[in-house]
Amino acid sequence: MQNAQLSEAAPPALLGSAAAHGHRSLPRRSGPGRLARWAPPALMFIIFIGLWYLVSEVVLDERQRFLLPPPDAVVAVAFLDPVNRAPLLSGLLLSASIAMLGLLIAAVLGMAVGIAMSQARWVERTLYPYAVVLQCIPTLALVPVIGFWFDFGFASRLIVTVAIAVFPVISSTLFGLQSVERSQHDLLTLHRAGRLTRLLKLQLPHAMPAILTGLQVAATLAVVGAVVGDFFFRQGDAGIGVLIDLYRARLQSEQLFGAAILACLLGVVVFSAFGLLNRVVTGGWHGSAGYHGPTRAR
Amino acid sequence: MLELAAVGHTFHDGTVALHELGLQVRRAEFVAVVGPSGCGKSTLLRLVSGLEVPSIGSLEVATTRVGYVFQDPTLLPWRSVRRNVELPAELERLPRAERRRRAAAAIRLVGLEGFERSRPAALSGGMRMRASLARSLVLEPDLFLFDEPFAALDELSRERLNVELAQLFAARRFTALFVTHSITEAVFLATRVVVMSRRPGRIVADVPVPFDYPREPGLRFAAEFVALASDLSRILRAEATPTVV
């Protein structure tokens, strides 16, 4: 049947009927104002800094102050003094590159394993227990062994990072791929879609919000893995972890807190970056990406 | 167009869904299937569509061009209306330009013009069902299988879509197997209504519907319509399990 016939066959009453058919124009209500949005976290930050000063300046006396130096001292000594800042920044760079490379490997490996598991029950049954074991092993307890096997350099730090970060990618990929509804599978089955078509056109797009959420978790774990792995290896080029250990040994508490703050900021940055990515990729259709409580119309 | 003889189907868990079911549907017939909950109506459609293979009996479908309208719209939420409607054509590897043209025609036919770029989440329930209908139209099938497509809609939307589907049938004269819970819907749409028994399902009544097309909304209140519907209702009620409502 030709297309022209198809449109000619349209009974007149069918035309343009949807508009009258109870379509609600969904208004995009403007969100709360800038002030209302930023005030609560800003207030929280002020309270946090205030408490810090309170403990540092009031609770602790002069001799104990090294336990928690006041924020301005941390900023002045760790970040504003170029002599102290240089090792911190190069440590941050090293840890960040280990974290990012580890995350990349964990992402590729985790998605590949998740996809493989989704393709056949037996693969899932074979691999999943080991993925769980990997997640449950206290990776840091194995640091000496990993060090013996792979030396105490970049490779070992990378392995620790991947081992810590890969599980959420595997589990979220698998969950996302498997949570496709039966009727959606039926739709593709009706048209004899093969495995690859099914994966590319249905399962992966469906799993994207779950995968990106898994990557977001993995990203913060990668930062933790990079810093903590570094802390335990204590050899090779100094990342944030080595520096933290060094400052601890030297009782340089301003630099110690500075290093901790940098590690924390790195984690927050990658977490936010993946949150943003998630909104950009799935914001148009995925509910949780833009939902901020029942009162705000989407 | 469609011939089932002594078809039986048993699920993996041993539940017998259909037993000794025989049904013939001729070209250009609109057959509505009613029956108590869980009597195997949906299974019937799954067998006819090839999604499942009958355990026993013979089943012949005289076309490969089958359109399936699911119980819920089953739209892919990341695709726009247009891309959702195009999907079957995409899966059948039709050229892009042809896909576009067919999708546009199908969207026009169901009255969704202007919403081509909308995502399903931005549409009302009725509009989503229209999109689903458009998707089933895009390959211009000879045989339509409807699995309670309007069950989740409000009464008004449902009646509207019934009128429009009856108009579409009057214009296109395709063959349809329409599963529903609603006797009114069945009688309003169909040229024939078959009643299924409770599980394991078989056909217990096969009633022709004498009304001409186009069918006006007011037909639902005509004496003949009401009489036919209440006859069917009586048969159906006799089939429903007394203990389970």
Tab-separated table of C-alpha atoms in Angstrom, chain A residues 5-289:
chain	number	residue	atom	x	y	z
A	5	GLN	CA	-3.267	6.169	0.091
A	6	LEU	CA	-2.575	5.918	3.748
A	7	SER	CA	-3.011	9.619	4.256
A	8	GLU	CA	-5.989	9.886	1.919
A	9	ALA	CA	-7.711	7.182	3.875
A	10	ALA	CA	-7.701	9.324	6.968
A	11	PRO	CA	-11.244	10.006	8.048
A	12	PRO	CA	-11.650	13.746	8.545
A	13	ALA	CA	-12.620	13.406	12.197
A	14	LEU	CA	-9.232	11.889	12.932
A	15	LEU	CA	-7.387	14.988	11.935
A	16	GLY	CA	-6.126	17.323	14.571
A	17	SER	CA	-8.102	15.629	17.247
A	18	ALA	CA	-5.308	15.193	19.746
A	19	ALA	CA	-5.180	18.842	20.642
A	20	ALA	CA	-8.762	18.630	21.802
A	21	HIS	CA	-8.078	15.315	23.380
A	22	GLY	CA	-7.229	16.333	26.855
A	23	HIS	CA	-3.659	17.320	26.160
A	24	ARG	CA	-2.500	19.306	29.090
A	25	SER	CA	0.115	21.799	28.188
A	26	LEU	CA	2.602	21.118	30.903
A	27	PRO	CA	3.822	24.491	32.074
A	28	ARG	CA	7.452	24.766	33.045
A	29	ARG	CA	7.176	26.685	36.264
A	30	SER	CA	10.252	28.677	36.973
A	31	GLY	CA	12.151	27.161	39.869
A	32	PRO	CA	12.759	28.941	43.121
A	33	GLY	CA	14.843	32.102	42.799
A	34	ARG	CA	18.594	32.156	42.822
A	35	LEU	CA	18.685	33.327	46.427
A	36	ALA	CA	16.318	30.655	47.722
A	37	ARG	CA	18.353	28.094	45.884
A	38	TRP	CA	21.800	29.059	47.064
A	39	ALA	CA	21.003	30.380	50.523
A	40	PRO	CA	20.646	27.025	52.324
A	41	PRO	CA	23.996	25.548	51.189
A	42	ALA	CA	25.705	28.915	51.735
A	43	LEU	CA	24.283	29.114	55.246
A	44	MET	CA	25.425	25.566	55.920
A	45	PHE	CA	28.921	26.504	54.750
A	46	ILE	CA	29.016	29.515	57.096
A	47	ILE	CA	27.851	27.360	60.016
A	48	PHE	CA	30.483	24.751	59.158
A	49	ILE	CA	33.304	27.315	59.032
A	50	GLY	CA	31.969	28.893	62.246
A	51	LEU	CA	32.068	25.558	64.058
A	52	TRP	CA	35.550	24.957	62.751
A	53	TYR	CA	36.715	28.316	64.184
A	54	LEU	CA	34.889	27.602	67.427
A	55	VAL	CA	36.692	24.303	67.947
A	56	SER	CA	40.005	25.627	66.715
A	57	GLU	CA	40.116	28.954	68.558
A	58	VAL	CA	37.923	28.399	71.625
A	59	VAL	CA	37.817	24.692	72.474
A	60	LEU	CA	41.450	23.939	71.737
A	61	ASP	CA	44.160	25.862	73.585
A	62	GLU	CA	47.373	27.095	71.994
A	63	ARG	CA	49.284	23.805	72.435
A	64	GLN	CA	46.485	21.626	71.066
A	65	ARG	CA	45.706	23.845	68.093
A	66	PHE	CA	47.714	21.652	65.707
A	67	LEU	CA	44.888	19.124	66.026
A	68	LEU	CA	42.644	21.470	64.085
A	69	PRO	CA	44.273	24.631	62.763
A	70	PRO	CA	41.801	27.436	61.911
A	71	PRO	CA	40.651	27.721	58.263
A	72	ASP	CA	42.591	30.906	57.552
A	73	ALA	CA	45.819	29.249	58.728
A	74	VAL	CA	45.148	26.259	56.466
A	75	VAL	CA	44.543	28.542	53.490
A	76	ALA	CA	47.540	30.739	54.262
A	77	VAL	CA	50.043	27.966	54.900
A	78	ALA	CA	48.876	25.254	52.515
A	79	PHE	CA	47.459	27.192	49.573
A	80	LEU	CA	48.962	30.699	49.597
A	81	ASP	CA	52.540	29.827	50.409
A	82	PRO	CA	54.082	28.877	47.037
A	83	VAL	CA	56.674	26.604	48.650
A	84	ASN	CA	53.974	24.479	50.275
A	85	ARG	CA	51.549	24.816	47.407
A	86	ALA	CA	53.807	23.342	44.731
A	87	PRO	CA	53.989	19.780	46.120
A	88	LEU	CA	50.286	19.856	46.952
A	89	LEU	CA	49.350	20.791	43.389
A	90	SER	CA	51.652	18.247	41.793
A	91	GLY	CA	50.322	15.610	44.239
A	92	LEU	CA	46.794	16.602	43.313
A	93	LEU	CA	47.631	16.325	39.619
A	94	LEU	CA	49.098	12.849	40.078
A	95	SER	CA	46.190	11.593	42.187
A	96	ALA	CA	43.662	13.166	39.833
A	97	SER	CA	45.242	11.527	36.793
A	98	ILE	CA	45.306	8.145	38.548
A	99	ALA	CA	41.677	8.614	39.564
A	100	MET	CA	40.568	9.624	36.066
A	101	LEU	CA	42.498	6.921	34.261
A	102	GLY	CA	41.291	4.374	36.827
A	103	LEU	CA	37.733	5.582	36.353
A	104	LEU	CA	38.039	5.304	32.592
A	105	ILE	CA	39.302	1.735	32.879
A	106	ALA	CA	36.634	0.880	35.457
A	107	ALA	CA	33.950	2.375	33.199
A	108	VAL	CA	35.001	0.451	30.102
A	109	LEU	CA	35.670	-2.776	31.996
A	110	GLY	CA	32.537	-2.492	34.141
A	111	MET	CA	30.242	-1.802	31.204
A	112	ALA	CA	31.809	-4.602	29.172
A	113	VAL	CA	31.352	-7.071	32.022
A	114	GLY	CA	27.804	-5.818	32.681
A	115	ILE	CA	26.880	-6.157	29.006
A	116	ALA	CA	28.437	-9.640	28.816
A	117	MET	CA	26.472	-10.703	31.893
A	118	SER	CA	23.236	-9.371	30.414
A	119	GLN	CA	23.691	-11.445	27.276
A	120	ALA	CA	23.619	-14.856	28.903
A	121	ARG	CA	22.527	-16.222	32.242
A	122	TRP	CA	25.570	-18.453	32.495
A	123	VAL	CA	27.962	-15.529	32.085
A	124	GLU	CA	26.125	-13.700	34.855
A	125	ARG	CA	26.168	-16.765	37.101
A	126	THR	CA	29.861	-17.266	36.402
A	127	LEU	CA	31.103	-13.723	36.826
A	128	TYR	CA	28.763	-11.994	39.240
A	129	PRO	CA	29.912	-13.845	42.395
A	130	TYR	CA	33.488	-12.799	41.627
A	131	ALA	CA	32.423	-9.207	41.105
A	132	VAL	CA	30.790	-9.316	44.540
A	133	VAL	CA	33.915	-10.918	46.033
A	134	LEU	CA	36.037	-8.192	44.453
A	135	GLN	CA	33.793	-5.599	46.057
A	136	CYS	CA	33.970	-7.316	49.462
A	137	ILE	CA	37.730	-7.908	49.565
A	138	PRO	CA	39.332	-5.209	51.649
A	139	THR	CA	41.423	-4.109	48.688
A	140	LEU	CA	43.678	-2.060	50.918
A	141	ALA	CA	44.629	-5.172	52.877
A	142	LEU	CA	45.973	-6.530	49.614
A	143	VAL	CA	48.066	-3.449	48.940
A	144	PRO	CA	51.330	-5.135	49.981
A	145	VAL	CA	50.627	-8.067	47.659
A	146	ILE	CA	49.686	-5.787	44.793
A	147	GLY	CA	52.896	-3.900	45.529
A	148	PHE	CA	54.981	-7.052	45.331
A	149	TRP	CA	53.372	-8.098	42.074
A	150	PHE	CA	53.203	-4.818	40.230
A	151	ASP	CA	55.793	-2.707	42.032
A	152	PHE	CA	54.869	0.329	44.070
A	153	GLY	CA	54.386	2.744	41.207
A	154	PHE	CA	51.689	4.073	38.919
A	155	ALA	CA	50.420	0.633	37.824
A	156	SER	CA	49.694	-0.558	41.352
A	157	ARG	CA	47.864	2.634	42.260
A	158	LEU	CA	45.825	2.260	39.090
A	159	ILE	CA	44.929	-1.345	39.929
A	160	VAL	CA	43.748	-0.400	43.413
A	161	THR	CA	41.661	2.422	41.968
A	162	VAL	CA	40.034	0.208	39.331
A	163	ALA	CA	39.368	-2.570	41.860
A	164	ILE	CA	37.588	-0.130	44.156
A	165	ALA	CA	35.612	1.695	41.456
A	166	VAL	CA	34.542	-1.055	39.071
A	167	PHE	CA	31.762	-2.764	41.009
A	168	PRO	CA	29.131	-0.008	40.898
A	169	VAL	CA	29.639	0.225	37.126
A	170	ILE	CA	29.106	-3.520	36.695
A	171	SER	CA	26.057	-3.723	38.924
A	172	SER	CA	24.361	-0.596	37.587
A	173	THR	CA	24.994	-1.602	33.968
A	174	LEU	CA	23.598	-5.065	34.586
A	175	PHE	CA	20.611	-3.715	36.501
A	176	GLY	CA	19.881	-1.131	33.809
A	177	LEU	CA	20.105	-3.617	30.948
A	178	GLN	CA	17.929	-6.161	32.723
A	179	SER	CA	15.215	-3.768	33.828
A	180	VAL	CA	13.775	-3.315	30.335
A	181	GLU	CA	10.055	-4.147	30.388
A	182	ARG	CA	8.852	-7.313	28.725
A	183	SER	CA	6.494	-5.467	26.400
A	184	GLN	CA	9.400	-3.358	25.125
A	185	HIS	CA	11.333	-6.537	24.417
A	186	ASP	CA	8.226	-7.938	22.711
A	187	LEU	CA	8.109	-4.891	20.479
A	188	LEU	CA	11.585	-5.680	19.167
A	189	THR	CA	10.926	-9.417	19.040
A	190	LEU	CA	7.935	-8.791	16.758
A	191	HIS	CA	10.323	-7.305	14.229
A	192	ARG	CA	12.921	-10.021	14.667
A	193	ALA	CA	15.535	-7.713	16.162
A	194	GLY	CA	18.861	-9.404	16.844
A	195	ARG	CA	20.955	-9.183	19.986
A	196	LEU	CA	22.990	-6.228	18.837
A	197	THR	CA	19.971	-4.231	17.668
A	198	ARG	CA	18.234	-5.002	20.937
A	199	LEU	CA	21.272	-3.899	22.897
A	200	LEU	CA	21.848	-0.693	20.942
A	201	LYS	CA	18.287	0.449	20.346
A	202	LEU	CA	16.616	-0.695	23.551
A	203	GLN	CA	18.772	-1.934	26.393
A	204	LEU	CA	21.640	0.549	26.418
A	205	PRO	CA	19.505	3.679	26.085
A	206	HIS	CA	17.181	2.281	28.743
A	207	ALA	CA	20.144	1.564	31.023
A	208	MET	CA	21.787	4.952	30.488
A	209	PRO	CA	20.420	6.662	33.634
A	210	ALA	CA	21.447	3.677	35.767
A	211	ILE	CA	24.887	3.471	34.142
A	212	LEU	CA	25.526	7.173	34.619
A	213	THR	CA	24.450	6.979	38.256
A	214	GLY	CA	26.817	4.022	38.685
A	215	LEU	CA	29.603	6.021	37.038
A	216	GLN	CA	28.922	8.906	39.389
A	217	VAL	CA	29.407	6.619	42.387
A	218	ALA	CA	32.429	5.027	40.702
A	219	ALA	CA	33.962	8.471	40.113
A	220	THR	CA	33.997	9.331	43.811
A	221	LEU	CA	35.268	5.851	44.659
A	222	ALA	CA	38.060	6.294	42.101
A	223	VAL	CA	39.193	9.461	43.881
A	224	VAL	CA	39.076	7.678	47.220
A	225	GLY	CA	40.929	4.707	45.709
A	226	ALA	CA	43.626	6.911	44.175
A	227	VAL	CA	44.269	8.834	47.393
A	228	VAL	CA	44.021	5.931	49.821
A	229	GLY	CA	46.009	3.577	47.578
A	230	ASP	CA	48.673	6.226	47.354
A	231	PHE	CA	48.611	6.620	51.141
A	232	PHE	CA	49.334	2.930	51.630
A	233	PHE	CA	51.979	2.560	48.926
A	234	ARG	CA	54.100	5.403	50.302
A	235	GLN	CA	56.597	4.934	47.515
A	236	GLY	CA	57.039	6.352	44.044
A	237	ASP	CA	55.950	9.866	43.093
A	238	ALA	CA	54.015	11.604	45.832
A	239	GLY	CA	50.284	11.831	45.263
A	240	ILE	CA	47.870	13.348	47.776
A	241	GLY	CA	47.978	10.169	49.895
A	242	VAL	CA	51.762	10.158	50.251
A	243	LEU	CA	51.663	13.861	51.121
A	244	ILE	CA	49.004	13.289	53.783
A	245	ASP	CA	51.173	10.612	55.361
A	246	LEU	CA	54.222	12.872	55.152
A	247	TYR	CA	52.456	15.864	56.747
A	248	ARG	CA	51.074	13.596	59.457
A	249	ALA	CA	54.569	12.362	60.294
A	250	ARG	CA	55.896	15.947	60.371
A	251	LEU	CA	52.906	17.277	62.317
A	252	GLN	CA	52.357	19.855	59.559
A	253	SER	CA	48.662	19.992	60.239
A	254	GLU	CA	47.908	23.013	58.021
A	255	GLN	CA	49.255	21.184	54.974
A	256	LEU	CA	47.567	17.981	56.169
A	257	PHE	CA	44.165	19.654	56.167
A	258	GLY	CA	44.983	21.417	52.918
A	259	ALA	CA	45.709	18.064	51.288
A	260	ALA	CA	42.498	16.566	52.672
A	261	ILE	CA	40.488	19.532	51.372
A	262	LEU	CA	42.014	19.167	47.905
A	263	ALA	CA	41.235	15.438	47.806
A	264	CYS	CA	37.700	16.197	48.892
A	265	LEU	CA	37.302	18.952	46.281
A	266	LEU	CA	38.496	16.583	43.577
A	267	GLY	CA	35.819	14.086	44.608
A	268	VAL	CA	33.126	16.763	44.633
A	269	VAL	CA	34.179	18.020	41.200
A	270	VAL	CA	34.002	14.599	39.542
A	271	PHE	CA	30.729	13.795	41.325
A	272	SER	CA	29.164	17.041	40.089
A	273	ALA	CA	30.562	16.544	36.609
A	274	PHE	CA	28.865	13.175	36.309
A	275	GLY	CA	25.653	14.537	37.803
A	276	LEU	CA	25.698	17.222	35.112
A	277	LEU	CA	26.448	14.652	32.413
A	278	ASN	CA	23.524	12.564	33.610
A	279	ARG	CA	21.176	15.544	33.389
A	280	VAL	CA	22.445	16.493	29.948
A	281	VAL	CA	22.163	12.971	28.550
A	282	THR	CA	18.903	11.808	30.123
A	283	GLY	CA	17.292	15.030	31.374
A	284	GLY	CA	14.876	15.150	28.455
A	285	TRP	CA	13.165	11.909	29.303
A	286	HIS	CA	14.301	10.356	32.522
A	287	GLY	CA	12.198	11.204	35.550
A	288	SER	CA	14.740	11.207	38.339
A	289	ALA	CA	17.075	13.491	36.447
